[in-house]
Structure formats: structure tokens, C-alpha cells
Tab-separated table of C-alpha atoms and ligand atoms in Angstrom:
chain	number	residue	atom	x	y	z
A	1	MET	CA	12.190	-12.195	-10.688
A	2	LYS	CA	14.347	-14.130	-8.237
A	3	ILE	CA	13.605	-17.809	-7.560
A	4	ILE	CA	14.283	-19.179	-4.082
A	5	VAL	CA	15.123	-22.891	-4.227
A	6	GLY	CA	15.589	-25.627	-1.660
A	7	SER	CA	15.807	-29.378	-1.447
A	8	ASP	CA	16.604	-32.198	0.899
A	9	HIS	CA	19.060	-34.955	-0.076
A	10	GLY	CA	16.289	-36.715	-2.061
A	11	GLY	CA	15.933	-33.686	-4.319
A	12	TYR	CA	19.484	-32.409	-4.353
A	13	SER	CA	20.518	-33.670	-7.824
A	14	LEU	CA	17.402	-32.345	-9.526
A	15	LYS	CA	17.768	-29.031	-7.692
A	16	CYS	CA	21.298	-28.610	-9.097
A	17	LEU	CA	20.002	-29.269	-12.623
A	18	ILE	CA	17.120	-26.826	-12.162
A	19	ILE	CA	19.433	-24.111	-10.831
A	20	ALA	CA	21.569	-24.478	-13.973
A	21	HIS	CA	18.426	-24.476	-16.141
A	22	LEU	CA	17.210	-21.227	-14.548
A	23	GLU	CA	20.572	-19.496	-14.602
A	24	GLN	CA	20.993	-20.346	-18.303
A	25	GLN	CA	17.866	-18.242	-18.852
A	26	GLY	CA	19.333	-15.349	-16.863
A	27	ILE	CA	17.040	-15.962	-13.889
A	28	GLU	CA	18.514	-15.114	-10.487
A	29	VAL	CA	18.465	-18.035	-8.028
A	30	GLN	CA	18.830	-18.058	-4.244
A	31	ASP	CA	19.687	-21.527	-2.908
A	32	MET	CA	18.621	-22.117	0.717
A	33	GLY	CA	20.166	-25.628	0.897
A	34	CYS	CA	20.797	-28.441	1.283
A	35	TYR	CA	24.281	-28.339	-0.235
A	36	SER	CA	25.159	-32.033	-0.583
A	37	GLU	CA	23.530	-35.468	-0.783
A	38	ASP	CA	24.058	-36.012	2.949
A	39	SER	CA	20.799	-36.928	4.659
A	40	CYS	CA	18.854	-33.966	6.049
A	41	ASP	CA	15.311	-33.055	7.127
A	42	TYR	CA	12.954	-31.602	4.502
A	43	PRO	CA	10.815	-29.570	6.999
A	44	VAL	CA	13.872	-27.479	7.904
A	45	ILE	CA	14.516	-26.505	4.273
A	46	ALA	CA	10.813	-25.979	3.523
A	47	LYS	CA	10.605	-23.546	6.447
A	48	GLU	CA	13.613	-21.537	5.230
A	49	VAL	CA	12.219	-21.230	1.703
A	50	ALA	CA	8.661	-20.468	2.865
A	51	LYS	CA	9.864	-17.679	5.181
A	52	GLU	CA	11.992	-16.158	2.411
A	53	VAL	CA	9.108	-16.291	-0.107
A	54	LEU	CA	6.812	-14.558	2.406
A	55	LEU	CA	9.478	-11.930	3.149
A	56	THR	CA	10.555	-11.130	-0.410
A	57	LYS	CA	7.320	-11.919	-2.348
A	58	ASP	CA	9.501	-13.877	-4.791
A	59	ARG	CA	8.513	-17.405	-5.780
A	60	GLY	CA	10.095	-20.652	-4.619
A	61	ILE	CA	10.833	-24.174	-5.790
A	62	LEU	CA	11.132	-27.050	-3.289
A	63	ILE	CA	12.323	-30.530	-4.232
A	64	CYS	CA	12.439	-33.745	-2.225
A	65	GLY	CA	12.151	-37.401	-3.195
A	66	THR	CA	8.414	-37.279	-3.838
A	67	GLY	CA	7.680	-33.562	-3.485
A	68	ILE	CA	5.017	-34.536	-0.956
A	69	GLY	CA	6.897	-33.812	2.263
A	70	MET	CA	7.977	-30.409	0.962
A	71	SER	CA	4.433	-29.483	-0.075
A	72	ILE	CA	2.948	-30.536	3.276
A	73	ALA	CA	5.627	-28.598	5.174
A	74	ALA	CA	5.464	-25.424	3.056
A	75	ASN	CA	1.663	-25.233	3.191
A	76	LYS	CA	1.800	-24.947	6.999
A	77	PHE	CA	2.828	-21.304	6.503
A	78	LYS	CA	0.072	-18.701	6.171
A	79	GLY	CA	0.325	-17.072	2.746
A	80	ILE	CA	2.121	-19.996	1.131
A	81	ARG	CA	0.325	-21.800	-1.689
A	82	ALA	CA	2.660	-24.689	-2.484
A	83	SER	CA	1.725	-26.935	-5.400
A	84	LEU	CA	3.088	-30.402	-6.083
A	85	CYS	CA	3.045	-30.778	-9.883
A	86	ASN	CA	4.029	-33.828	-11.898
A	87	ASP	CA	2.672	-32.485	-15.200
A	88	THR	CA	2.636	-29.221	-17.131
A	89	TYR	CA	-1.179	-28.870	-17.088
A	90	SER	CA	-1.187	-28.771	-13.275
A	91	ALA	CA	1.747	-26.335	-13.293
A	92	ARG	CA	-0.147	-23.975	-15.620
A	93	MET	CA	-3.463	-24.231	-13.809
A	94	THR	CA	-2.052	-23.807	-10.322
A	95	ARG	CA	-0.606	-20.469	-11.414
A	96	LYS	CA	-3.810	-19.373	-13.170
A	97	HIS	CA	-6.229	-20.449	-10.462
A	98	ASN	CA	-4.271	-20.772	-7.196
A	99	ASP	CA	-1.583	-18.076	-7.631
A	100	SER	CA	0.867	-20.758	-6.510
A	101	ASN	CA	3.956	-19.193	-4.939
A	102	ILE	CA	5.947	-22.390	-4.356
A	103	LEU	CA	6.346	-25.239	-6.856
A	104	CYS	CA	7.140	-28.666	-5.382
A	105	LEU	CA	8.769	-31.444	-7.384
A	106	GLY	CA	9.713	-35.059	-6.698
A	107	GLU	CA	13.123	-36.082	-8.000
A	108	ARG	CA	12.232	-39.773	-7.623
A	109	VAL	CA	8.953	-39.315	-9.527
A	110	ILE	CA	9.789	-37.346	-12.686
A	111	GLY	CA	12.856	-36.979	-14.906
A	112	PRO	CA	14.782	-33.757	-15.495
A	113	GLY	CA	13.292	-33.052	-18.945
A	114	LEU	CA	9.727	-33.046	-17.637
A	115	ALA	CA	10.818	-31.134	-14.531
A	116	PHE	CA	12.295	-28.355	-16.716
A	117	ASP	CA	9.034	-28.097	-18.708
A	118	ILE	CA	6.999	-27.950	-15.501
A	119	VAL	CA	9.258	-25.228	-14.070
A	120	ASP	CA	9.092	-23.186	-17.301
A	121	GLU	CA	5.292	-23.433	-17.517
A	122	TRP	CA	4.885	-22.494	-13.857
A	123	LEU	CA	7.225	-19.506	-14.250
A	124	ILE	CA	5.617	-17.947	-17.325
A	125	THR	CA	1.951	-18.404	-16.387
A	126	GLU	CA	0.172	-15.476	-14.732
A	127	PHE	CA	-2.541	-15.600	-12.074
A	128	GLU	CA	-5.983	-14.928	-13.584
A	129	GLY	CA	-7.376	-13.113	-10.536
A	130	GLY	CA	-11.149	-12.395	-10.523
A	131	ARG	CA	-13.140	-15.184	-8.881
A	132	HIS	CA	-9.875	-16.975	-8.105
A	133	GLU	CA	-8.694	-14.017	-6.006
A	134	ARG	CA	-11.800	-14.417	-3.837
A	135	ARG	CA	-11.114	-18.116	-3.455
A	136	ILE	CA	-7.462	-17.830	-2.498
A	137	ASN	CA	-8.427	-15.150	0.048
A	138	MET	CA	-10.818	-17.706	1.573
A	139	LEU	CA	-7.840	-19.993	2.195
A	140	GLU	CA	-6.542	-17.525	4.796
A	141	LEU	CA	-9.782	-17.284	6.801
A	142	GLU	CA	-9.928	-19.294	10.004
B	1	RB5	C1	13.794	-38.773	1.950
B	1	RB5	O1	14.140	-40.112	1.945
B	1	RB5	C2	12.335	-38.610	1.543
B	1	RB5	O2	11.517	-39.090	2.547
B	1	RB5	C3	12.021	-37.162	1.235
B	1	RB5	O3	12.882	-36.713	0.237
B	1	RB5	C4	10.622	-36.845	0.736
B	1	RB5	O4	10.278	-37.659	-0.330
B	1	RB5	C5	9.582	-36.779	1.781
B	1	RB5	O5	8.409	-36.514	1.495
């Protein structure tokens, strides 16, 4: 599985640590930016990652200062289920019940150790399907 990652300047440092954490495990990473701590706009990066996740069916990780802006922006895209998680329980459950395809993190909210645990839990947990499949399909109806 390839992981598509993106951040704004507020999430850049944590993104670099998470890329190293994933690559140490032999996981392929595609970095859609940003590429420095220079100020940039999180909706631009969220759009790039969301489009790539929809195209490739891989999963994505988006990081900004709070994780909130990234989650709002990514969830504008039909088929994206972006989950802001500050704890491992939420990371596990959003995979089991929501088939989350983008994980959002806030660099200014959690430390790297917890972020690594959240990422690992979110990556290994499978979607349960069943009644949850029906519910996520309802998210697309309008
Ligand atoms: C950037 O200062 C900050 O607003 C951004 O990283 C994010 O937290 C927005 O939701």
C-alpha cells in the first residue's frame, strides 16, 4: 500500500517525521507538498492529496497545525472520508466504522510519539463492512 501525504507549513515538521516512520517500515510514500516551512495554504495541499487518493484508491495523511483545516478541506471531495484523530481509539474506530481514507493530524496538538501510534493503528485496522457499508454509502446521497 502506498500512502499519499501532505501538509502545510504548520504540519511540515511532523510530516517529515511521519514519512521517515513509514519508510522505516518499508511503506511507500508519495509526498504532495509542502516542501518547506514557508507559509502556504492548506486547502491547496488537501485538494492535491484528496484527488490523488480518489484516483489511486490509496490512503492519505494530511497534517496542518490543528488538523482541522485539512479535514474540512478534504471532506469537501465526494468519496473522501477524512478523519481528524488525536487518539488511537478514534484512529481504530474510524477505520472499522467509517472506512476512513484520509487521516488528519495536528502538529500543534499532539507529539510525534502519539502521532506515530495513531498512524500505525489507522494503517493496520480494516474496515468492518456490513451495516457500516450501508452507512458510508448514505454519506454520498444528496
Ligand atoms: C496555519 O497557521 C494554520 O492555520 C493551519 O496549519 C491549520 O491549523 C488550519 O486549520
